[in-house]
Amino acid sequence: MENIAKHRVNEKGEPNLRRYHQARWDEPIIFELSNKDERGILIPEASQELKDEVGDVMAALPKSMRRNKPPALPEISQPQVLRHYVRLSQETLGADFNIDVGQGTCTMKYSPKIHEDLARCPEFAALHPLQDESTVQGILAIMYNFEQILKEISGLDRFSLQPGAGSGAIYGSASIIRKYHELRGESATRDEIITTSYSHPSDPACAKVAGFKIVTLPPDKDGYPDFEAFKAAVSERTAGLHMTNPEDTGIYNPDISDFVDLAHKKGALCFYDQANANGILGITRAREAGFDLCHFNLHKTFSTPHGCGGPAVGALGVTKELEHLLPVPVVEFDGEKYSLNWDMPDSIGKIRAFYGVIGAVVKAYSWAMSLGANGMKTAAEIAVLNNNYLMKKICEIPGATAPYAEGKWRIEQVRYSWENLTKETGITSEQIGIRAADFGVHYWTSHHPWTIPEPFTLEPTESYTKAELDEYIAIIRNAATEARNDPETVKNAPHNCPIHHVHHDPLDDPAQWAITWRSYQKKMEK
Amino acid sequence: MENIAKHRVNEKGEPNLRRYHQARWDEPIIFELSNKDERGILIPEASQELKDEVGDVMAALPKSMRRNKPPALPEISQPQVLRHYVRLSQETLGADFNIDVGQGTCTMKYSPKIHEDLARCPEFAALHPLQDESTVQGILAIMYNFEQILKEISGLDRFSLQPGAGSGAIYGSASIIRKYHELRGESATRDEIITTSYSHPSDPACAKVAGFKIVTLPPDKDGYPDFEAFKAAVSERTAGLHMTNPEDTGIYNPDISDFVDLAHKKGALCFYDQANANGILGITRAREAGFDLCHFNLHKTFSTPHGCGGPAVGALGVTKELEHLLPVPVVEFDGEKYSLNWDMPDSIGKIRAFYGVIGAVVKAYSWAMSLGANGMKTAAEIAVLNNNYLMKKICEIPGATAPYAEGKWRIEQVRYSWENLTKETGITSEQIGIRAADFGVHYWTSHHPWTIPEPFTLEPTESYTKAELDEYIAIIRNAATEARNDPETVKNAPHNCPIHHVHHDPLDDPAQWAITWRSYQKKMEK
Amino acid sequence: MSKEIVYPYIPNSAPDVKAAMLKDLGVSSVEEFYEDVPEKLRLKRTMDLPAPHLSEHELKKHVMGLLKKNSDCTEFSSFLGGGCYQHHVPAICDEVNRRGEFLTAYAGEPYDDHGRFQTLWEYASMMGELLNMDVVNIPTYDWTQAAATSCRMAARMNGRNEILVASTVGPDRHSKILDYCKPELRIKTLDRDHKTGQIDLDALQQAISENTAAIYFENPSYLGIIEDMGQEISRIARDNGAECIVGVDPISLGVLTPPADYGATIVCGDVQTLGIHMQYGGGNGGIIATHDDERYIKEYPSRLFGISTTDVKGEYGFGDVLYDRTSFGAREEGKEFVGTASALWGLTAGVYMALMGPKGMQEIGEGILQRVNYAILKLSELPGVKAPAFSSSHFKEFVVNFDDTGRTVAEINKALREKRIFGGSDLSQIFPELGNSALFCVTEIQNKEDIDQLVNAIAEIVK
Amino acid sequence: MSKEIVYPYIPNSAPDVKAAMLKDLGVSSVEEFYEDVPEKLRLKRTMDLPAPHLSEHELKKHVMGLLKKNSDCTEFSSFLGGGCYQHHVPAICDEVNRRGEFLTAYAGEPYDDHGRFQTLWEYASMMGELLNMDVVNIPTYDWTQAAATSCRMAARMNGRNEILVASTVGPDRHSKILDYCKPELRIKTLDRDHKTGQIDLDALQQAISENTAAIYFENPSYLGIIEDMGQEISRIARDNGAECIVGVDPISLGVLTPPADYGATIVCGDVQTLGIHMQYGGGNGGIIATHDDERYIKEYPSRLFGISTTDVKGEYGFGDVLYDRTSFGAREEGKEFVGTASALWGLTAGVYMALMGPKGMQEIGEGILQRVNYAILKLSELPGVKAPAFSSSHFKEFVVNFDDTGRTVAEINKALREKRIFGGSDLSQIFPELGNSALFCVTEIQNKEDIDQLVNAIAEIVK
Ligand SMILES: Cc1ncc(COP(=O)(O)O)c(C=O)c1O
Ligand SMILES: Cc1ncc(COP(=O)(O)O)c(C=O)c1O
């Protein structure tokens, strides 16, 4: 028998690509599985005695409110419902399955399964938010303890765990900034928030929702937010500064506190978008840089799973000065009992129902408690090591570059460019990404607008082995090689995914788009 | 936009085959993932104080018993361990995923997920079998209640839930038969067990282990066990009769009680192998047919999942007369308290550790309690309806037949034959089966020896829709058509599975076979 | 802990590989990567955090130890509602949403994440059937966000600046709307009829004007009241050029008329009731739905998935509809903002609806009506107990007034807790005008015995 | 229940499809399919079974209601061992074994079930490293079965008819061996040294003969004793042409010498300790291992998986080794029998070993030794308590004798239960010669406080 393992690497010692194929089930739309009268589950019936006492409750409903046509949901037996969904699950590439370094800025780190068990036990999952505080001391303790951890990580003084994700926290920060100036009687004049072109789209977008005009700083030639432009922009109209550091480029901005100081001088508040703080845990904090507010995405740095896009928490921190403006309620501890404090007359009010996605807090707390100060710092350091390793190897691929700040190390991620490759071959970054999917990995370009041409953004986090990073690099290298030698294979990708090239036109055409099955049926009839 | 759904069926209204591909991960062997010093999990350390008190426990071990070389297990971080296993899981075709009617005799019915939740909660999973009875009243109640259900389903008088699967129960029945005759002083003379050629291999094999000589009855021309042969075989040497009804052919043997009566006349005991009773629940029972013993596979009729091949329970039932011989302990209920009765001097002893795979009992009990008498009978009836529907359609495929008992309905399964197809095309049943895997379904031929040429065995159970049965039929029809029109495609299958044609020679060659990685490494070195 | 720890979640913390990678990069220590972080911004000490529980066993013991200090609604018989509900969660909902493929997916492409796109599109499709509407978003955070966004969508459409809000809107929603609409919209509260608890149509007629961007009410309302004048309310809105926004609990829609049928133009609500555990209030997902009208669709901030063809005949593909309208596509020029939201709960609600089908939804609705009516009937027989406080029909929830018992809700609930019952939530802070009242909730999981037990316990407490 | 129920697990119980299928078959009722079942064999009534809980909610309530009557080892501090052990179960073990792909797979081919073959082959491979042996079976039911089969394998190999069994073998194993070997083999029990509890070598020398097929002992033994004369025992066996079978708890093998290293030729044991919950004793899987010697391999009844090549270079394939030796291949001519066994637990033990690695196994072994020694030390300080009853080294378990306390084990355990402790299991029935003794078990999940609590509780009880 031949030694099978020897086929793992090629002559150059690079890993051979996996013979990959994603599960392809060609699954119908769930409505197509419907058969008359099938049942997926039966409902607990009220006892006959009870029914007899209340009579015909349907007839007793106001006529206008009695539904006259049952909802046209599909009728499917339980095994078939399950089969449909588990098949579709296999057609979804979760982080558990792939070398998920290609969704840069998303911090696709490992979400430990033990945390899932903890957050799903009835001792948590079956808690009602309006239970008396005496019956929820355990969960309040976790919320309180976790807040203490975030305070130490950031140096800020108080946190709300309520916002439903990073954007919710950014919105909350804008609302707090608004309220702050309002209470000082400056709301009419302070109507601008300054942010940077490499900040997340939610930084300007949420500030806009809160009523601010947006001023966006361009990058300077090294990719940093342009300080000269900032000096020109900042004024007594400036209500707040929304900054990230490092930005999506992964370059740490050493002048960050100059921005903060100048903003403060003008009377503005400074918000640090730390959605992703994964590279700097235990290294540098919002406090030392002078920020008034910051937020952390628990679904990034703190490992809670992304759930196809939520639920999530954007933990929103503030300095003592702004504490009274946080969303209600906050958790208090008097040394004996934990309680919810609703008595905050200056609060901006509710950002989300109840107290937020506390399941994510249970998981994030567990993550922090499994690592401690040293472990979290190790996570940061290894994430940064992995990122710089990846950068070196990616930049060795002809056609790939890491624009800006050449020669500098990056923190936790890098925005790369295929500008050269595209010029040479016509193959775009998006096409490279789709080809990468043929080998079982994700790949992300960038938010819009694309300031860096033909961008792609990689963020390896601390969760992957060197061998995995090497495999990812080999996949990208292969796609770039194909772009030169076999461009049709790249253009016609994907080949090994559940489906093939999707037609985009129907999605932007009102006559064709179909956001639901019923809509699709109607449009097909026409 | 074109109506996509219209491509679901062909011109004849038959379902078009799925564009299927199983997940293919090309995953290395787990040892290949090892990196020096990586850790998958950390171990709770004893406190320093404790360690100080006990000193160097390793040094205190007898020298001969101190392991001197650590086991060469792989060293892998947790995310990578998880990734490896979940990828391999996707390369495994569980019943949750496929139209699992092709593993005939295995009763691949739906295993409800709620049962899994129940059996995995700490209230059950964290029970130790040696806890005081007062602390396990709940689980004893479930065991007791479930026994009552089995008693009514079979008509027999007492059950042991201890055997670790059907074969364990068959072995147990043989041991009880042995003990029975032993107690009557006939053990020396009664040393034969009669079974039939279509019984499960474990029927003769387990009886042989228990020390019996095996007499196997051939089928008569209609596929029934040959009664004339039985008359000739049965004698004062006969200790027991091991029969199944229906056998793998799915044909109900209406003369079953004649066999039993005659065996009884000769002083033998009769064991009814009801591993799969799925077609006759509530219709006919072991009692009415006169059997002394029977067993049920909870992982078949009672829906407990098959777990890649266990754990399982073969519930072993007996009449009052044999009760005292059952494995110890049995569960008793005095109207107030449940207890374990160990005081059974005639017992054959232990069949398995403790009381059996009680997790499967929790699930089987839940299944029975979710259906009740009417529901279980409905399950049987629909299983039989599905089976006869499948038989009709399969037999319409040119080249496929259902040997024996033409014109008769079958109970829950059918053993088919491709004899004609193989003669015509040279394509074998095994090849058809491997081609079926290219469309995401299982297919099983038969146990050995093959009494029916080029056999295959289908058992649809009650869990599948008509549409699913039609899809399965289309897959088989397609393979048969290809056998004629495109035999190379069939011969080179599988095409859409995780791997390709496996070389069989190394598996039977002592110089090459490798049952472990270490063995493989050694043989590769040579 | 002096020996170096190799963390199970951090593979390259193993010393040899770490050293090899550093060497490959020509760097002697990870410190060097941080050379751009100025000294003054450095944290020059180890973070002051609790000692970790490094082993999984100790971590589990620690966290479970805390969680076990809670008393949950499987131990207590709970009659709490008010925006978070204890319904039966089918096992399959959890089975699907804990599958690693879904649980840990995020923002992949329509190719590698085809299953994510299809399940969420199917969710929207089934929700569309419940709501009788053609467009449903990928869920936003929760109903509070959905309601606030609905108001701003309406205002963007008609350029007006005032929202009329029913007085019986949930307090969290009300607070959120106030904050979220503040820069652009005035929020006015509509009076209700004191007897029925429903919107006072005269008050509405008086309040509405050409400034009114939308009317927003909930049905059933926060107080469990079924608003039966929806047709009239929406007509008034329409006549005045305003949008009619209705918030709804989708679990009611097997038996109650969907808002679209009485003229709602924007519908919002929450998926939590559809197969999602309460999780101390963390199981929400915000529904926004409209008809298939470009004017509305252009105003959604959420992602909307659409179905499409692919290069292979008969193959379904999916993608974003009008992606450029989102903040992902256009930053602050997009509609509000989009980001991580509540996809997993949307997906789960899809599983739930697929399991329930039309019959399940009807039966659960009817069963809840029966139980609620029974609970009202029995409570109303108690001396001093007024149940319900309003004369309308109720779904799932109803207000009970205890003014005449001489006991406060707090006292009653304390006494109930001693009997392992969570009584209705105290309304005396949030609806002081209702006096000493509580909001009771009854779902399909309560049977007659549970309700009788509650009634008997209250009888004993107030006697 | 007069209306016809469509069962969620039985799709074709829906009336229309059922009718259509019957029509297709030209049959008027399902009754017809049973025409071959004679009248006299019919059950002519509805089965007399409890009324079902048709809804999932009610079913769950019913079963959980029963299960909640138990007190489990997460609520109580447990010192029970004796063949079933409370170790920490890593979350990933459960994550993997509840994945539907594995949980509901069964008997597919090496193609469609490639993952099943690979994981089980990997299990065997890792177990091989722990055991230092090249051949490991796909687990059989449990250690009782593995031990009994090992004896019969030995006898088949050398054609002899007697097994010498240590007196400290687990009682279930002993009982199983007696029954299972009965038709062909005599079982003789070997005396033990009264002080050490180990096999008496002189007795062994005397008992062994040319009839001896094998010696079977366990290490650590059922009483927790580490047998340190394995080398001598196996030499005596070898000198007499007998096999040396050793039963082992694999979790000890990070620190203890694997039996192969002191001459065992067949090793058996149980996987339960490796990541599998206790489940009231249902989490077992039986290990059988030997060297890669055809004479042994031919005697296995279990399935053995082997690695192979495929038509594609660099691709691993798997299949059955010597399938024809099994009862699947040859009915009663095969070796004993094979069937559904304990694959899922084997797979799970594989996950566990992969997580633990060499360091994890060493540390857990050392940690258990430390705790056991501590527990012995502290208990031995109590007046009247003799701990351990034997002078040998112990792993995980040890016998405590209470003769001098004047209390029976039953009394002590009852008092301990009142303090929410499960004391050691009572040995007075199964090892009456040990007097009033109990078998205590300590694993990595007990910390100092748990042990101190036990010791203090006993101190109070016996004082
Ligand atoms: C820097 C930054 N800010 C904000 C966000 C928005 O977070 P969310 O998606 O949780 O709303 C992200 C997430 O991608 C981010 O990377
Ligand atoms: C009729 C019959 N008897 C016995 C068995 C053996 O059962 P098990 O595999 O549980 O040992 C089976 C299972 O395939 C069977 O179908």
CSV table of N, CA and C in Angstrom, one decimal, chain D residues 15-86:
chain,number,residue,atom,x,y,z
D,15,PRO,N,-54.6,12.1,5.6
D,15,PRO,CA,-55.6,11.2,5.0
D,15,PRO,C,-55.6,11.2,3.4
D,16,ASP,N,-55.3,12.4,2.8
D,16,ASP,CA,-55.4,12.4,1.4
D,16,ASP,C,-54.3,11.6,0.7
D,17,VAL,N,-53.1,11.7,1.2
D,17,VAL,CA,-52.0,11.0,0.6
D,17,VAL,C,-52.1,9.5,0.9
D,18,LYS,N,-52.6,9.2,2.1
D,18,LYS,CA,-52.8,7.8,2.4
D,18,LYS,C,-53.8,7.2,1.5
D,19,ALA,N,-54.9,7.9,1.2
D,19,ALA,CA,-56.0,7.4,0.3
D,19,ALA,C,-55.4,7.3,-1.1
D,20,ALA,N,-54.6,8.2,-1.5
D,20,ALA,CA,-54.0,8.1,-2.8
D,20,ALA,C,-53.1,6.9,-3.0
D,21,MET,N,-52.3,6.7,-2.0
D,21,MET,CA,-51.4,5.5,-2.1
D,21,MET,C,-52.2,4.2,-2.0
D,22,LEU,N,-53.2,4.1,-1.2
D,22,LEU,CA,-54.0,2.9,-1.2
D,22,LEU,C,-54.7,2.7,-2.6
D,23,LYS,N,-55.1,3.8,-3.1
D,23,LYS,CA,-55.8,3.7,-4.4
D,23,LYS,C,-54.8,3.2,-5.5
D,24,ASP,N,-53.6,3.8,-5.4
D,24,ASP,CA,-52.5,3.4,-6.4
D,24,ASP,C,-52.3,1.9,-6.3
D,25,LEU,N,-52.4,1.3,-5.1
D,25,LEU,CA,-52.2,-0.1,-4.9
D,25,LEU,C,-53.5,-0.9,-5.1
D,26,GLY,N,-54.6,-0.2,-5.3
D,26,GLY,CA,-55.9,-0.9,-5.6
D,26,GLY,C,-56.4,-1.6,-4.3
D,27,VAL,N,-56.2,-1.0,-3.2
D,27,VAL,CA,-56.5,-1.5,-1.9
D,27,VAL,C,-57.5,-0.6,-1.2
D,28,SER,N,-58.4,-1.1,-0.5
D,28,SER,CA,-59.4,-0.1,0.1
D,28,SER,C,-59.0,0.3,1.6
D,29,SER,N,-58.1,-0.6,2.2
D,29,SER,CA,-57.8,-0.2,3.6
D,29,SER,C,-56.4,-0.9,3.9
D,30,VAL,N,-55.7,-0.3,4.8
D,30,VAL,CA,-54.5,-1.0,5.2
D,30,VAL,C,-54.7,-2.4,5.8
D,31,GLU,N,-55.8,-2.6,6.3
D,31,GLU,CA,-56.2,-3.9,6.8
D,31,GLU,C,-55.8,-5.1,5.8
D,32,GLU,N,-56.0,-4.8,4.5
D,32,GLU,CA,-55.7,-5.8,3.5
D,32,GLU,C,-54.3,-6.3,3.5
D,33,PHE,N,-53.4,-5.4,3.9
D,33,PHE,CA,-52.0,-5.8,3.8
D,33,PHE,C,-51.7,-6.9,4.8
D,34,TYR,N,-52.5,-7.0,5.8
D,34,TYR,CA,-52.3,-8.0,6.9
D,34,TYR,C,-53.1,-9.3,6.6
D,35,GLU,N,-53.5,-9.5,5.4
D,35,GLU,CA,-54.4,-10.7,5.1
D,35,GLU,C,-53.7,-12.0,5.5
D,36,ASP,N,-52.4,-12.0,5.5
D,36,ASP,CA,-51.7,-13.3,5.9
D,36,ASP,C,-51.7,-13.6,7.3
D,37,VAL,N,-52.0,-12.6,8.1
D,37,VAL,CA,-52.0,-12.9,9.6
D,37,VAL,C,-53.3,-13.6,10.0
D,38,PRO,N,-53.2,-14.8,10.4
D,38,PRO,CA,-54.4,-15.6,10.7
D,38,PRO,C,-55.2,-14.9,11.9
D,39,GLU,N,-56.5,-15.1,11.8
D,39,GLU,CA,-57.4,-14.6,12.8
D,39,GLU,C,-56.9,-14.9,14.2
D,40,LYS,N,-56.5,-16.1,14.4
D,40,LYS,CA,-56.2,-16.5,15.8
D,40,LYS,C,-54.9,-15.8,16.3
D,41,LEU,N,-54.2,-15.3,15.4
D,41,LEU,CA,-53.0,-14.6,15.9
D,41,LEU,C,-53.2,-13.1,16.1
D,42,ARG,N,-54.4,-12.6,15.7
D,42,ARG,CA,-54.7,-11.2,15.8
D,42,ARG,C,-54.9,-10.7,17.2
D,43,LEU,N,-54.5,-9.5,17.5
D,43,LEU,CA,-54.9,-8.9,18.7
D,43,LEU,C,-56.2,-8.2,18.4
D,44,LYS,N,-57.2,-8.7,19.0
D,44,LYS,CA,-58.6,-8.2,18.5
D,44,LYS,C,-59.1,-7.0,19.3
D,45,ARG,N,-58.2,-6.3,19.9
D,45,ARG,CA,-58.6,-5.1,20.7
D,45,ARG,C,-57.5,-4.1,20.6
D,46,THR,N,-57.8,-2.9,21.0
D,46,THR,CA,-56.7,-1.9,21.1
D,46,THR,C,-55.8,-2.2,22.2
D,47,MET,N,-54.5,-2.0,22.0
D,47,MET,CA,-53.6,-2.3,23.1
D,47,MET,C,-53.9,-1.4,24.3
D,48,ASP,N,-53.7,-2.0,25.4
D,48,ASP,CA,-54.1,-1.3,26.7
D,48,ASP,C,-52.9,-0.6,27.2
D,49,LEU,N,-52.7,0.6,26.7
D,49,LEU,CA,-51.5,1.4,27.0
D,49,LEU,C,-52.0,2.8,27.6
D,50,PRO,N,-51.1,3.4,28.3
D,50,PRO,CA,-51.4,4.7,28.9
D,50,PRO,C,-51.8,5.7,27.7
D,51,ALA,N,-52.7,6.6,28.0
D,51,ALA,CA,-53.0,7.7,27.1
D,51,ALA,C,-51.7,8.4,26.7
D,52,PRO,N,-51.6,8.7,25.4
D,52,PRO,CA,-50.3,9.4,25.0
D,52,PRO,C,-50.3,10.9,25.3
D,53,HIS,N,-49.1,11.4,25.4
D,53,HIS,CA,-48.9,12.9,25.4
D,53,HIS,C,-48.6,13.3,24.0
D,54,LEU,N,-49.6,13.7,23.3
D,54,LEU,CA,-49.4,13.9,21.8
D,54,LEU,C,-48.6,15.1,21.5
D,55,SER,N,-48.7,16.1,22.3
D,55,SER,CA,-47.9,17.3,22.0
D,55,SER,C,-46.5,17.2,22.6
D,56,GLU,N,-45.6,17.8,22.0
D,56,GLU,CA,-44.2,17.7,22.4
D,56,GLU,C,-44.1,18.3,23.8
D,57,HIS,N,-44.8,19.4,24.0
D,57,HIS,CA,-44.8,20.1,25.3
D,57,HIS,C,-45.2,19.1,26.4
D,58,GLU,N,-46.3,18.5,26.2
D,58,GLU,CA,-46.8,17.6,27.3
D,58,GLU,C,-45.9,16.4,27.5
D,59,LEU,N,-45.4,15.9,26.4
D,59,LEU,CA,-44.5,14.8,26.6
D,59,LEU,C,-43.3,15.2,27.4
D,60,LYS,N,-42.7,16.3,27.0
D,60,LYS,CA,-41.5,16.8,27.8
D,60,LYS,C,-41.8,17.0,29.2
D,61,LYS,N,-43.0,17.6,29.5
D,61,LYS,CA,-43.4,17.8,30.9
D,61,LYS,C,-43.5,16.5,31.6
D,62,HIS,N,-44.1,15.5,31.0
D,62,HIS,CA,-44.3,14.2,31.6
D,62,HIS,C,-42.9,13.6,31.9
D,63,VAL,N,-42.1,13.5,30.9
D,63,VAL,CA,-40.8,12.8,31.1
D,63,VAL,C,-39.9,13.6,32.1
D,64,MET,N,-39.8,14.9,31.9
D,64,MET,CA,-39.0,15.7,32.8
D,64,MET,C,-39.5,15.6,34.2
D,65,GLY,N,-40.8,15.5,34.3
D,65,GLY,CA,-41.4,15.4,35.6
D,65,GLY,C,-40.9,14.1,36.3
D,66,LEU,N,-40.8,13.1,35.6
D,66,LEU,CA,-40.3,11.8,36.2
D,66,LEU,C,-38.8,12.0,36.5
D,67,LEU,N,-38.1,12.5,35.5
D,67,LEU,CA,-36.6,12.6,35.7
D,67,LEU,C,-36.2,13.5,36.9
D,68,LYS,N,-37.1,14.5,37.1
D,68,LYS,CA,-36.8,15.5,38.2
D,68,LYS,C,-36.9,14.8,39.5
D,69,LYS,N,-37.5,13.6,39.5
D,69,LYS,CA,-37.6,12.9,40.8
D,69,LYS,C,-36.3,12.3,41.2
D,70,ASN,N,-35.3,12.3,40.3
D,70,ASN,CA,-34.0,11.8,40.6
D,70,ASN,C,-33.2,12.9,41.3
D,71,SER,N,-32.2,12.5,42.0
D,71,SER,CA,-31.2,13.4,42.5
D,71,SER,C,-29.9,13.0,41.8
D,72,ASP,N,-29.3,13.9,41.0
D,72,ASP,CA,-28.2,13.4,40.2
D,72,ASP,C,-26.8,13.9,40.8
D,73,CYS,N,-25.8,13.5,40.2
D,73,CYS,CA,-24.4,13.8,40.7
D,73,CYS,C,-23.9,15.2,40.3
D,74,THR,N,-24.8,16.0,39.7
D,74,THR,CA,-24.4,17.5,39.7
D,74,THR,C,-25.0,18.2,40.9
D,75,GLU,N,-26.1,17.5,41.5
D,75,GLU,CA,-26.6,18.1,42.7
D,75,GLU,C,-26.0,17.6,44.0
D,76,PHE,N,-25.6,16.3,43.9
D,76,PHE,CA,-24.9,15.7,45.1
D,76,PHE,C,-23.4,15.6,44.7
D,77,SER,N,-22.7,15.6,45.8
D,77,SER,CA,-21.2,15.4,45.6
D,77,SER,C,-21.1,13.9,45.7
D,78,SER,N,-20.6,13.2,44.6
D,78,SER,CA,-20.6,11.8,44.6
D,78,SER,C,-19.2,11.2,44.6
D,79,PHE,N,-19.1,10.1,45.4
D,79,PHE,CA,-17.9,9.3,45.5
D,79,PHE,C,-18.1,7.9,45.1
D,80,LEU,N,-19.0,7.8,44.2
D,80,LEU,CA,-19.3,6.4,43.6
D,80,LEU,C,-18.5,6.1,42.4
D,81,GLY,N,-18.0,4.9,42.4
D,81,GLY,CA,-17.3,4.4,41.2
D,81,GLY,C,-17.7,3.0,40.9
D,82,GLY,N,-16.8,2.1,40.9
D,82,GLY,CA,-17.2,0.7,40.8
D,82,GLY,C,-17.7,0.4,39.4
D,83,GLY,N,-17.0,1.0,38.4
D,83,GLY,CA,-17.4,0.6,37.0
D,83,GLY,C,-18.1,1.6,36.2
D,84,CYS,N,-18.4,2.7,36.8
D,84,CYS,CA,-19.0,3.8,36.1
D,84,CYS,C,-18.5,5.1,36.8
D,85,TYR,N,-18.0,6.0,36.1
D,85,TYR,CA,-17.3,7.1,36.7
D,85,TYR,C,-17.7,8.5,36.2
D,86,GLN,N,-17.7,9.4,37.2
D,86,GLN,CA,-18.0,10.8,36.9
D,86,GLN,C,-16.7,11.5,36.7
